[in-house]
Coordinates of C-alpha atoms in Angstrom, one line a residue:
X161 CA -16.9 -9.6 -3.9
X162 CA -16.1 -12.3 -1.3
X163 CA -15.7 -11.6 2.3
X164 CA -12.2 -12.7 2.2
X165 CA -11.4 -10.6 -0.7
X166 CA -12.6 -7.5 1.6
X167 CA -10.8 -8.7 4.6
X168 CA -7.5 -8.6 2.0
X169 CA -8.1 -5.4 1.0
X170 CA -8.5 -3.8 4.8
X171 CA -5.6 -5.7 5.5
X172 CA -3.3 -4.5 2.5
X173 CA -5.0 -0.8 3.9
X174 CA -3.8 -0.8 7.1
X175 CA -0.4 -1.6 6.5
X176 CA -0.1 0.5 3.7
X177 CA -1.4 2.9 6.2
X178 CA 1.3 2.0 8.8
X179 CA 4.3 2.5 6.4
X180 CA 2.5 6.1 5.8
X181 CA 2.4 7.1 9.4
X182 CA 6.1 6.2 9.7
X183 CA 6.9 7.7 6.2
X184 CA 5.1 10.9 7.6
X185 CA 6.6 11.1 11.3
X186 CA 10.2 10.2 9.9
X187 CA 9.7 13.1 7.5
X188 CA 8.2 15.4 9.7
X189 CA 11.3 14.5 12.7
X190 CA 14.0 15.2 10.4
X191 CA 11.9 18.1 9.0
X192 CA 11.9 19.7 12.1
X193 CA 14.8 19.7 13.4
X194 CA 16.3 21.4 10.6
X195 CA 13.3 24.3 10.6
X196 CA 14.3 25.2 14.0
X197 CA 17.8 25.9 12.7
X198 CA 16.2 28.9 10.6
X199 CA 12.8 29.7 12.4
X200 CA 11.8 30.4 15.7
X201 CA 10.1 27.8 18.2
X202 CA 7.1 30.0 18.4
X203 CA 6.7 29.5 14.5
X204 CA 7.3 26.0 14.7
X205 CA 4.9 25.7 17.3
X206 CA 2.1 27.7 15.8
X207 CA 2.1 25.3 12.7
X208 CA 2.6 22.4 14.6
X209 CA -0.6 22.8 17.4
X210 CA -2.6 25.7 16.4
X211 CA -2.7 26.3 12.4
X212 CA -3.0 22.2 11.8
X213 CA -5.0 22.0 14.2
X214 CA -8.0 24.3 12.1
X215 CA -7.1 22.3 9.5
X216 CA -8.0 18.8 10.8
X217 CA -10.6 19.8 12.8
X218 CA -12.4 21.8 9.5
X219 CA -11.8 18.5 8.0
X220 CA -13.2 16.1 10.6
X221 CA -16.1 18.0 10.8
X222 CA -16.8 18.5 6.8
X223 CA -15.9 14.8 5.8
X224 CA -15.9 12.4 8.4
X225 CA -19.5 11.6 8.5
X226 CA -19.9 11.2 4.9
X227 CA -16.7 8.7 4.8
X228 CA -18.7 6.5 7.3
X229 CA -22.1 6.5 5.5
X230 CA -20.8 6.2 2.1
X231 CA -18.5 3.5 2.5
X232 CA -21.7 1.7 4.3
X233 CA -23.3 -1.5 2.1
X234 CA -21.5 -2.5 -1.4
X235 CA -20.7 -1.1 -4.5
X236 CA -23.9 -2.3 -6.2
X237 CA -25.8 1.0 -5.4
X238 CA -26.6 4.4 -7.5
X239 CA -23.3 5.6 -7.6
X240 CA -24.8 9.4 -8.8
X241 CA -27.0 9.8 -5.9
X242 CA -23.5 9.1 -3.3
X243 CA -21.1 11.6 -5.6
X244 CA -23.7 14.2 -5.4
X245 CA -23.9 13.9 -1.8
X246 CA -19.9 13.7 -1.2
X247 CA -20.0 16.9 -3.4
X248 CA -21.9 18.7 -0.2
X249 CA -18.5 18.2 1.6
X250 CA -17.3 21.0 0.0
X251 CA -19.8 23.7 0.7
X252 CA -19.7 22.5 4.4
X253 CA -15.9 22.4 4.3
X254 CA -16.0 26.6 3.4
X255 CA -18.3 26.5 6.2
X256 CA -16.1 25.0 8.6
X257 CA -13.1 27.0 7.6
X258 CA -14.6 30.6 7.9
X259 CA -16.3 29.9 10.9
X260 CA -13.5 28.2 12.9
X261 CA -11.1 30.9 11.4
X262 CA -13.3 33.4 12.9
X263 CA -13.1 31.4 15.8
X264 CA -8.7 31.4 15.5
X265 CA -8.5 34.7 14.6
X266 CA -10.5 36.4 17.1
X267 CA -11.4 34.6 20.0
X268 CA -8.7 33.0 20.6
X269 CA -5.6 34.6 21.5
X270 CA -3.3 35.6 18.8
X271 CA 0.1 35.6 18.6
X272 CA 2.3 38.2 19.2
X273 CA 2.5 39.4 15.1
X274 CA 6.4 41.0 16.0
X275 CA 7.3 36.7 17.2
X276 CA 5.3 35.0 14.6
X277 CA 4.2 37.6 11.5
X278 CA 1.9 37.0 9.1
X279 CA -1.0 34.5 11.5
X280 CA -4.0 35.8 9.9
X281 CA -2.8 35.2 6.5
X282 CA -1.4 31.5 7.5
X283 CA -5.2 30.8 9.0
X284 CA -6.3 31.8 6.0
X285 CA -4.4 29.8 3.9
X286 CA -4.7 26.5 6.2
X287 CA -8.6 27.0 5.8
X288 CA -8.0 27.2 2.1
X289 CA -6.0 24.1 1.9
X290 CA -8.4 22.0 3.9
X291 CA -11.3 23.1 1.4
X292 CA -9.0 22.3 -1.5
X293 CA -8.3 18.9 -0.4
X294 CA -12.5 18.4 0.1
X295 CA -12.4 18.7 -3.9
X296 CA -11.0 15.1 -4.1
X297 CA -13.3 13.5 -1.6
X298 CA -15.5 12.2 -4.0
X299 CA -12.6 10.4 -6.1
X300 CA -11.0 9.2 -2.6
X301 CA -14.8 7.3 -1.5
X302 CA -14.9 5.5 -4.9
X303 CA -10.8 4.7 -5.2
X304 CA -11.6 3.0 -1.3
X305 CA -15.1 1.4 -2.3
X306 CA -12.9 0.0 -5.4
X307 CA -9.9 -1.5 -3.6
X308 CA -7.5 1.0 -5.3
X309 CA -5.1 0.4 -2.2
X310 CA -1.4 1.6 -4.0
X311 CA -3.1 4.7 -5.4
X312 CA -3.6 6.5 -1.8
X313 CA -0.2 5.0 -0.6
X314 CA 1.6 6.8 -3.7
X315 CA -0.7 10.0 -3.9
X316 CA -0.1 10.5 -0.6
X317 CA 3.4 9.6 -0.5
X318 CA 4.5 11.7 -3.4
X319 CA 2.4 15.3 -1.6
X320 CA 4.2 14.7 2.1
X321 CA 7.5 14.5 -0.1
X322 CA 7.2 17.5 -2.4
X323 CA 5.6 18.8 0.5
X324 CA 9.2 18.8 2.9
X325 CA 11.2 19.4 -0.7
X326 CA 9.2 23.0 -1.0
X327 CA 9.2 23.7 3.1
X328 CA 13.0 23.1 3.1
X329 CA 13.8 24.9 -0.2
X330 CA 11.5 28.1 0.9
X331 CA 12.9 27.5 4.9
X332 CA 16.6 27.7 3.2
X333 CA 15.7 30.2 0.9
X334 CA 13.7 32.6 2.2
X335 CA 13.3 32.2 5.8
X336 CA 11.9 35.8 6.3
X337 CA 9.1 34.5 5.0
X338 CA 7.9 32.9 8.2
X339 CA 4.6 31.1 8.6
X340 CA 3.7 32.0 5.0
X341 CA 7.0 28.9 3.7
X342 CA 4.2 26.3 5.8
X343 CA 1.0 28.2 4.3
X344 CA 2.4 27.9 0.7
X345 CA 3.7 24.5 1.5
X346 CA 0.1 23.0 2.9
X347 CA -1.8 24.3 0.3
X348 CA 0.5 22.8 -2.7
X349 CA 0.3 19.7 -0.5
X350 CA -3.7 19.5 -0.8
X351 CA -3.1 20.6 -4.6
X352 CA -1.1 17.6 -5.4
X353 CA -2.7 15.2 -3.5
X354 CA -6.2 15.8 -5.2
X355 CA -4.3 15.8 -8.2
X356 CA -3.2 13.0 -7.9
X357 CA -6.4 11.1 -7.4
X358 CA -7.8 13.3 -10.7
X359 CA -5.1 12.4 -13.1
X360 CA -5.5 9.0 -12.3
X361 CA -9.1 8.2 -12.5
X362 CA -9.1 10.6 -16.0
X363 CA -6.1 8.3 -17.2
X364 CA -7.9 5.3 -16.1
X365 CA -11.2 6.4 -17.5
X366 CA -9.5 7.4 -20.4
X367 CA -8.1 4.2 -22.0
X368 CA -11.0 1.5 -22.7
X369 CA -8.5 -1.7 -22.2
X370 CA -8.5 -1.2 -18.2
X371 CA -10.0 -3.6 -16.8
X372 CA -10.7 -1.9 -13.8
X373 CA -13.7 0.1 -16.3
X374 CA -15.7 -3.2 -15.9
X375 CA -16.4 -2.8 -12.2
X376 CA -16.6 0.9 -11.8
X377 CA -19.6 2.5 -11.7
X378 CA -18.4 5.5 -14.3
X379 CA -17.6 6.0 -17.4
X380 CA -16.1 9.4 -18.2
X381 CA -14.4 11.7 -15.5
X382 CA -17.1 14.1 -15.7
X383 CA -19.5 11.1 -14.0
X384 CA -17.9 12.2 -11.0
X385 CA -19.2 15.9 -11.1
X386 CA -22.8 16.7 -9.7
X387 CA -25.3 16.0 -12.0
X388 CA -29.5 15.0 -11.7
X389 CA -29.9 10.8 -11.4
X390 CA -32.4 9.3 -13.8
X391 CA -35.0 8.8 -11.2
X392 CA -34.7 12.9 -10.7
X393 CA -33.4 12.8 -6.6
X394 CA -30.0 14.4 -6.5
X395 CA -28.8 12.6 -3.7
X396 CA -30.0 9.2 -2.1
X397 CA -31.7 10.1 0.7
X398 CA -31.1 7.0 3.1
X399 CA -27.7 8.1 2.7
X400 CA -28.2 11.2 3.8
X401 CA -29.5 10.6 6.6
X402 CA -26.9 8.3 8.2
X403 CA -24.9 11.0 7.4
X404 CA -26.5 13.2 9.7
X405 CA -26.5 10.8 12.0
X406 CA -23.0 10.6 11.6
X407 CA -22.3 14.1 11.7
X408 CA -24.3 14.7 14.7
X409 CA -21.5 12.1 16.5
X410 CA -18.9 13.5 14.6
X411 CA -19.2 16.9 16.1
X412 CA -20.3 15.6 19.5
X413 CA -16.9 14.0 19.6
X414 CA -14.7 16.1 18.3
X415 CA -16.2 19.0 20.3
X416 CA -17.1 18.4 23.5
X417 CA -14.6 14.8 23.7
X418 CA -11.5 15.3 22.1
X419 CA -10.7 18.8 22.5
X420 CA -8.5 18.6 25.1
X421 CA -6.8 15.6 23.5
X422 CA -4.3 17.9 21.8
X423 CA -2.9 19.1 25.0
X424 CA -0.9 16.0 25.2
X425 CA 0.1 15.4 21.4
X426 CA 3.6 14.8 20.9
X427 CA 5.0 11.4 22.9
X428 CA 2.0 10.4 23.8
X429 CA -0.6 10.6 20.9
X430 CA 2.4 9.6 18.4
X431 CA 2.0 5.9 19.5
X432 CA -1.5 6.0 19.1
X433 CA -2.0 7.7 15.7
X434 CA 0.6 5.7 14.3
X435 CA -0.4 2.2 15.3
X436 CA -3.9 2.5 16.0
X437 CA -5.8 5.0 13.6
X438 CA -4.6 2.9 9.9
X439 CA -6.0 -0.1 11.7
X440 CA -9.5 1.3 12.5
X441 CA -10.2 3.1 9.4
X442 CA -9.2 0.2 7.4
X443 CA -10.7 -2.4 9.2
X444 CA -14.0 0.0 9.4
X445 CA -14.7 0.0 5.5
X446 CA -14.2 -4.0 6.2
X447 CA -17.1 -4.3 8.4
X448 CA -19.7 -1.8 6.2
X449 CA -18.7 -4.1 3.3
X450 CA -19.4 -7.5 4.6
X451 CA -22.0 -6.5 7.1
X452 CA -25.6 -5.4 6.3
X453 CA -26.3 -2.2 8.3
X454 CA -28.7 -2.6 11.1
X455 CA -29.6 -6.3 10.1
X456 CA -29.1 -9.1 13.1
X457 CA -26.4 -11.6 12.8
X458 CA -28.7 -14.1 11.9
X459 CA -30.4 -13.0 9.1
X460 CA -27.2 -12.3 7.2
X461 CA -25.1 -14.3 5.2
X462 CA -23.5 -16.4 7.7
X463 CA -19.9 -16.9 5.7
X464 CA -19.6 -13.1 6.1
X465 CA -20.7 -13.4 9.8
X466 CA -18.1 -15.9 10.8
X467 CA -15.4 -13.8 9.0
X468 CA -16.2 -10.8 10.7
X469 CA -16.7 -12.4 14.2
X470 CA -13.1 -13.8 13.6
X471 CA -11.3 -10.9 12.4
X472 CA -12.9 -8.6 15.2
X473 CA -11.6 -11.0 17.8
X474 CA -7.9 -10.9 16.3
X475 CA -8.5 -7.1 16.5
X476 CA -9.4 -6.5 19.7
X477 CA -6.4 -8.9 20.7
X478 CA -4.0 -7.0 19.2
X479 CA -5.7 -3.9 20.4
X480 CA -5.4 -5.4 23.7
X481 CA -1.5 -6.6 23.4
X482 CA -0.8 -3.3 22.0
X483 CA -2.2 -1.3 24.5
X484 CA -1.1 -3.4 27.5
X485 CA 2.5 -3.2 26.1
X486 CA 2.5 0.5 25.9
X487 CA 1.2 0.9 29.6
X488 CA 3.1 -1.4 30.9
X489 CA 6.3 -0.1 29.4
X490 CA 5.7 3.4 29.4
X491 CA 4.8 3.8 33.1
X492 CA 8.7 2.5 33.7
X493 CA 10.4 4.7 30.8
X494 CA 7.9 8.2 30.6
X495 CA 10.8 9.7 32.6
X496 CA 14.0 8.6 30.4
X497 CA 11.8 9.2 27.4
X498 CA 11.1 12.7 28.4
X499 CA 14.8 13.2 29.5
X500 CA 15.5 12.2 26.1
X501 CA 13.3 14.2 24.2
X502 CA 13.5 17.6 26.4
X503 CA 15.8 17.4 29.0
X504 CA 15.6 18.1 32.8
X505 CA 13.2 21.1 32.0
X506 CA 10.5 17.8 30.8
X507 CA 11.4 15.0 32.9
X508 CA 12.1 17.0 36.4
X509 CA 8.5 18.2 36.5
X510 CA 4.8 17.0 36.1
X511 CA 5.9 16.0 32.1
X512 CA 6.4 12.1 33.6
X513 CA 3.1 11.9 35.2
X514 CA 1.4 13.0 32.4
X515 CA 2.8 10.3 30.0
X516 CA 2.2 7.4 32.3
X517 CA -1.4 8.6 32.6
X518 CA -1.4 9.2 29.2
X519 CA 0.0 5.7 28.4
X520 CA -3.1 4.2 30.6
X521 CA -5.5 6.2 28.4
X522 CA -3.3 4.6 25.0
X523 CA -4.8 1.2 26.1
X524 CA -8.2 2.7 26.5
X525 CA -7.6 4.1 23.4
X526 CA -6.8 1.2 21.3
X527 CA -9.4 -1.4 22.4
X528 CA -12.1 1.8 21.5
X529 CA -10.9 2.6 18.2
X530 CA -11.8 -1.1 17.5
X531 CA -14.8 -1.6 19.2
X532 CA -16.4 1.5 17.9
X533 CA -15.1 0.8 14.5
X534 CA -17.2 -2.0 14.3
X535 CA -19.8 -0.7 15.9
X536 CA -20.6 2.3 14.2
X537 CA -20.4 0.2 10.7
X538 CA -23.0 -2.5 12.1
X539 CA -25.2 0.2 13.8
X540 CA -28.9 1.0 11.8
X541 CA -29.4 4.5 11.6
X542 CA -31.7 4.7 15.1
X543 CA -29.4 2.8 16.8
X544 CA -26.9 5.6 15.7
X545 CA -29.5 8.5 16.9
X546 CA -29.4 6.8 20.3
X547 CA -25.9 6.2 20.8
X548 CA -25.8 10.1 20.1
X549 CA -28.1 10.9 22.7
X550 CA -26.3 8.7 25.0
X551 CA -22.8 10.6 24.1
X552 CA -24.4 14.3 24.5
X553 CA -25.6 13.2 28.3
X554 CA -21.7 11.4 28.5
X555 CA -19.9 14.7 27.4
X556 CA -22.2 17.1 30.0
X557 CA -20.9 14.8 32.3
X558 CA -17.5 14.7 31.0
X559 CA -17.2 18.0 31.4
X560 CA -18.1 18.4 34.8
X561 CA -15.5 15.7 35.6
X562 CA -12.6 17.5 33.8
X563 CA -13.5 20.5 36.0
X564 CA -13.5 18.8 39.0
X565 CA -10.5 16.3 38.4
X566 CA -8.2 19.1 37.2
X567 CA -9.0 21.3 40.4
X568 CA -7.9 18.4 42.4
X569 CA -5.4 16.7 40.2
X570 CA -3.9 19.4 38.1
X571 CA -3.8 18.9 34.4
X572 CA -3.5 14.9 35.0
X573 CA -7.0 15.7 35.3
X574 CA -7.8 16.0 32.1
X575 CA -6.5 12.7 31.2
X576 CA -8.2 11.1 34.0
X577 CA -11.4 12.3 32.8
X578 CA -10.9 11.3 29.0
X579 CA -9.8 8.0 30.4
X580 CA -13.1 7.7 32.5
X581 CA -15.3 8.6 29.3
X582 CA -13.1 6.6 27.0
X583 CA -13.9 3.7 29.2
X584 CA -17.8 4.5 29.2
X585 CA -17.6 4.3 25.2
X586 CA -15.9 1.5 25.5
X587 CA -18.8 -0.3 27.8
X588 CA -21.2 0.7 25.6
X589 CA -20.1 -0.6 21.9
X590 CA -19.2 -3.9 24.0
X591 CA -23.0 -4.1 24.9
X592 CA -23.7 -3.3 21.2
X593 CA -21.3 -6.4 20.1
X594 CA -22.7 -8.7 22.7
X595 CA -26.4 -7.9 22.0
X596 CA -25.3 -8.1 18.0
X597 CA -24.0 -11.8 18.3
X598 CA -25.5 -13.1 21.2
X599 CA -28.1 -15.7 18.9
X600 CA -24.9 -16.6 16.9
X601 CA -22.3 -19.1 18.1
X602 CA -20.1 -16.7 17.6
X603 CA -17.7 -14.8 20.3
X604 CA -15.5 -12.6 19.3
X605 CA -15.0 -10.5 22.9
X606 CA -13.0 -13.3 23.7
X607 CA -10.4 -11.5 21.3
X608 CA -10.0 -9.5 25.4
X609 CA -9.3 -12.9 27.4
X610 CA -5.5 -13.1 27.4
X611 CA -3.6 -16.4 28.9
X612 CA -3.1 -16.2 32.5
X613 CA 0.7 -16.6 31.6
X614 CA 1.2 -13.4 30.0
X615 CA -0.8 -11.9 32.3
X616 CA 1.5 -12.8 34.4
X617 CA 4.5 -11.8 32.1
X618 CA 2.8 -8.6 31.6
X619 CA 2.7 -7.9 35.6
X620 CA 6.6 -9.6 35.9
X621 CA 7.6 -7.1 33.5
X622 CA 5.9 -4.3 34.8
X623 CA 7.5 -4.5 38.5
X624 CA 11.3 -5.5 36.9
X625 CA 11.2 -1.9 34.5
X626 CA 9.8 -0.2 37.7
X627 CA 12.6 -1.6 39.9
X628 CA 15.0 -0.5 37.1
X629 CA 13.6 3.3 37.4
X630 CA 14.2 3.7 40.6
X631 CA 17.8 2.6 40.6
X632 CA 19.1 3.2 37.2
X633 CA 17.3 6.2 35.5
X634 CA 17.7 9.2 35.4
X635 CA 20.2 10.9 37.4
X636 CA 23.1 8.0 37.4
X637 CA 24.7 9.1 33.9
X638 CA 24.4 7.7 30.5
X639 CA 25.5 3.9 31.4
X640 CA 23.2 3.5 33.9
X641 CA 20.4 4.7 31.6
X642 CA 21.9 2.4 28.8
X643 CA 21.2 -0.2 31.5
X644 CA 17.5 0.8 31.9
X645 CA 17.2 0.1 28.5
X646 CA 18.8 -2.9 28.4
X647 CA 16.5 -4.0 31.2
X648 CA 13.3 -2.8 29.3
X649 CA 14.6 -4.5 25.9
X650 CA 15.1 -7.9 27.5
X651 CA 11.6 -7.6 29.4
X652 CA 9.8 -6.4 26.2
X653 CA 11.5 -9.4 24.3
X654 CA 10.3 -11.8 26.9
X655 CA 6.8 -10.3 26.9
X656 CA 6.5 -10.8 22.9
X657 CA 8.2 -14.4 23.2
X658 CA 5.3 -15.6 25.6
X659 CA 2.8 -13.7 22.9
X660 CA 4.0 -15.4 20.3
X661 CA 3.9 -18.7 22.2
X662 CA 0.3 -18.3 23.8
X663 CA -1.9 -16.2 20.9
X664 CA -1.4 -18.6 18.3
X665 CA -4.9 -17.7 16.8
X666 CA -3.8 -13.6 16.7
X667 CA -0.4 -14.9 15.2
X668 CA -2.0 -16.7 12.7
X669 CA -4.1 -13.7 11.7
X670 CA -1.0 -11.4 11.3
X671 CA 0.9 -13.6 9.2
X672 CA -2.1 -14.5 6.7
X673 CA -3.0 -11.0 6.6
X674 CA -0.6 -8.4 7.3
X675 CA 2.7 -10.2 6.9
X676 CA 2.8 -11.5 3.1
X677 CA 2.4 -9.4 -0.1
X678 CA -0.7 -11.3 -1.5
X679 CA -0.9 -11.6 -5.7
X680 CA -4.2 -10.1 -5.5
X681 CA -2.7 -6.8 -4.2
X682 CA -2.6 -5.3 -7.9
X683 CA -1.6 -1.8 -8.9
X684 CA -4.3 0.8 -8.7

């Protein structure tokens, strides 16, 4: 399989992935506000924060590291030995979910059971959905490896929209029923979305006329379930070991990095999850395809050098656009957006000073999740070990500067601090990059050099939306806000103009491989 081919397929991904995110937050913003017509806030917020929060984090910390190392290298490898090892998500996943429900139901403060009945049985069931969903890892690794782009866009499609049909129904229904219409409605979501991935591959598997059988590495569905290889080693132990590797980050970052990151998760994070996260996990099975782990630049194929030097300079341009477009913006319009979404009670308090720092940690943010995501896919499996011993020293220190920002800068703090690590991460995977292509005559870091004219537009911009804050929003009354916006819209229009005019090269890139439906992009 051609470099180009892969590049395709992580570009198909991550637009696929894009329409999902909006699919998903359309869904759940119209989903929402007609919940809170039949349930409580404090409900409402319980699912929202706490109960999916046990549920991503169980799931980060039972899969993530095995997504990273077996998507590593090609297809060409002893598929047995990776199923076997995907298999051990599971185990891990009941792991996660007892101990981190111990955690949720009895060190952390629980709800008041006469405002929100029924919490132990809803972390219960959360816990049980994110081990029901580990049951389809293992068909998930091999439909990515494969290119079977359409068949997570419709799995996952169809679950979130049975999903809201059930919460709705049961909300309408029976809203007595409290947290136990979302427990019921996340666990029949995990159900139907490892269905889905079953039914297909046994279909698929099923009919000898695919033509898909001639590149898979199985035969029968029950290839997929643990079994002993012919060389008598259950799992391939190369494999595992990145894995651990992996994990050891994994938990590192999710711990002691991004806890606090779900303070700030509604305005803030909903820019960044939406735009940023499709991007980097497509893009990252890109790189472990067409790169050899831990191998210099110059001793691969070159071809698949030049392609992946190219593609991560377009990234880290967007990355860069992206993220400078948000701050920019957002520092002029955290206040009206806040007024908008809350009222006076958000935007007369700290809520606007949170969400400009918050939009300067967005562009941190952004150029990370592509640096890293190339980074941790070209990294050997020492070079892995180091970079966590490097991030355990970062979070001690991380933590020290949370406490000490927050006592002198409130909760803004917090921010500050993530922003200051982010930026150390950041420093780091750009060593990694230069060091990586430094005896090639390749340079893709110059994917973070932008024209000095939209520099300059970017700065124009910048003090024009700022000038329109102070006189226009957000005490003046509706037309003067509608004038704040209009101010911001011509600004943003002029600032995407002088893009388009000046980053051909990124242009190019978008159109090629994001804009048109390619003939290649067959039904999985």
């Amino acid at each position: 399989m051609g470099s180009q081919e892969v590049l395709g397929h992580a570009a198909r991904l991550a637009s696929s992935g894009l329409l999902l995110q909006v699919l998903f937050r359309l869904i759940t913003f119209v989903l929402n506000a007609f919940i809170l017509r039949f349930l409580s806030k404090e409900i409402v917020g319980v699912v929202n924060v706490r109960l999916t929060l046990l549920y991503s984090t169980t799931l980060f910390l039972a899969r993530e590291a095995f997504r990273r190392a077996c998507l590593s290298g090609g297809t060409q490898r002893d598929w047995s030995q990776t199923l076997n090892l995907l298999w051990l998500t599971v185990p891990l996943g009941v792991f996660w979910s007892l101990f981190l429900g111990w955690i949720w139901l009895q060190l952390l403060e629980v709800p008041d059971p006469n405002v929100v009945p029924h919490y132990a049985t809803g972390v219960v069931l959360f816990g049980l959905s994110a081990v029901v969903e580990l049951l389809g890892e293992p068909f998930w690794v091999l439909a990515q490896a494969h290119m079977f782009v359409k068949l997570k866009v419709i799995a996952e499609s169809l679950s979130v929209i049975l999903k809201s049909v059930l919460t709705a129904f049961l909300v309408l229904w029976l809203p007595h029923w409290g947290l136990y219409i979302f427990s019921l409605a996340q666990l029949f979501y995990t159900t139907v979305l490892v269905l889905c991935y079953v039914i297909y591959f046994t279909k698929l598997l099923g009919s000898p006329e695919s033509t898909k059988l001639q590149t898979l590495p199985v035969s029968r569905i029950t290839d997929l379930l643990p079994n002993i290889t012919r060389n008598g080693a259950f799992i391939n132990w190369k494999e595992a070991k990145l894995t651990w590797s992996f994990f050891k980050q994994s938990f590192l970052k999710q711990i002691l990095t991004e806890g606090v990151y779900d303070i700030v998760n509604n305005l803030g994070s909903l820019v960044a999850r939406l735009i940023f996260q499709p991007i980097e996990e497509s893009f990252y099975i890109f790189f472990a395809k067409v790169l050899e782990r831990g191998k210099d630049a110059t001793l691969q194929k070159q071809e698949d050098v030049a392609v992946a030097a190219a593609v991560l300079e377009s990234l880290l341009k967007l990355a860069l656009l992206a993220g400078l477009t948000i701050t920019v913006f957002g520092f002029a319009y955290s206040q009206l957006a806040l007024d908008i979404y809350g009222g006076t009670m958000l935007s007369s308090g700290s809520g606007p000073v949170l969400l400009r720092s918050y939009c300067l940690y967005v562009l941190l943010l952004a150029i990370n999740g592509v640096t890293e995501c190339f980074t941790f896919a070209a990294m050997s499996k020492e070079e892995v070990d180091r970079y966590n011993f490097v991030m355990l020293a970062l979070s001690s220190s991380f933590l020290v500067l949370s406490y000490l920002l927050t006592r002198w800068c409130g909760s803004v703090g917090f921010i500050l601090a993530n922003c200051f690590n982010m930026g150390i991460r950041i420093t780091q995977s750009l060593c990694f990059i230069h060091r990586y292509y430094r005896r090639s005559p390749h340079r893709p870091l110059a994917g973070l050099h932008l024209s000095p004219v939209l520099l300059g537009t970017f700065a124009l911009s910048g003090g024009v939306t700022a000038v329109s804050e102070v006189f226009l929003c957000c005490e003046q009354g509706w037309p003067a806000r509608l004038a704040h916006i209009a101010v911001g819209a011509f600004c943003l229009g002029a600032t995407l103009g002088t893009a388009f005019l000046t980053e051909t090269k990124l242009i190019h890139f978008l159109r090629t491989q994001l804009g048109v439906p390619r003939r290649t992009d067959k039904m999985t």
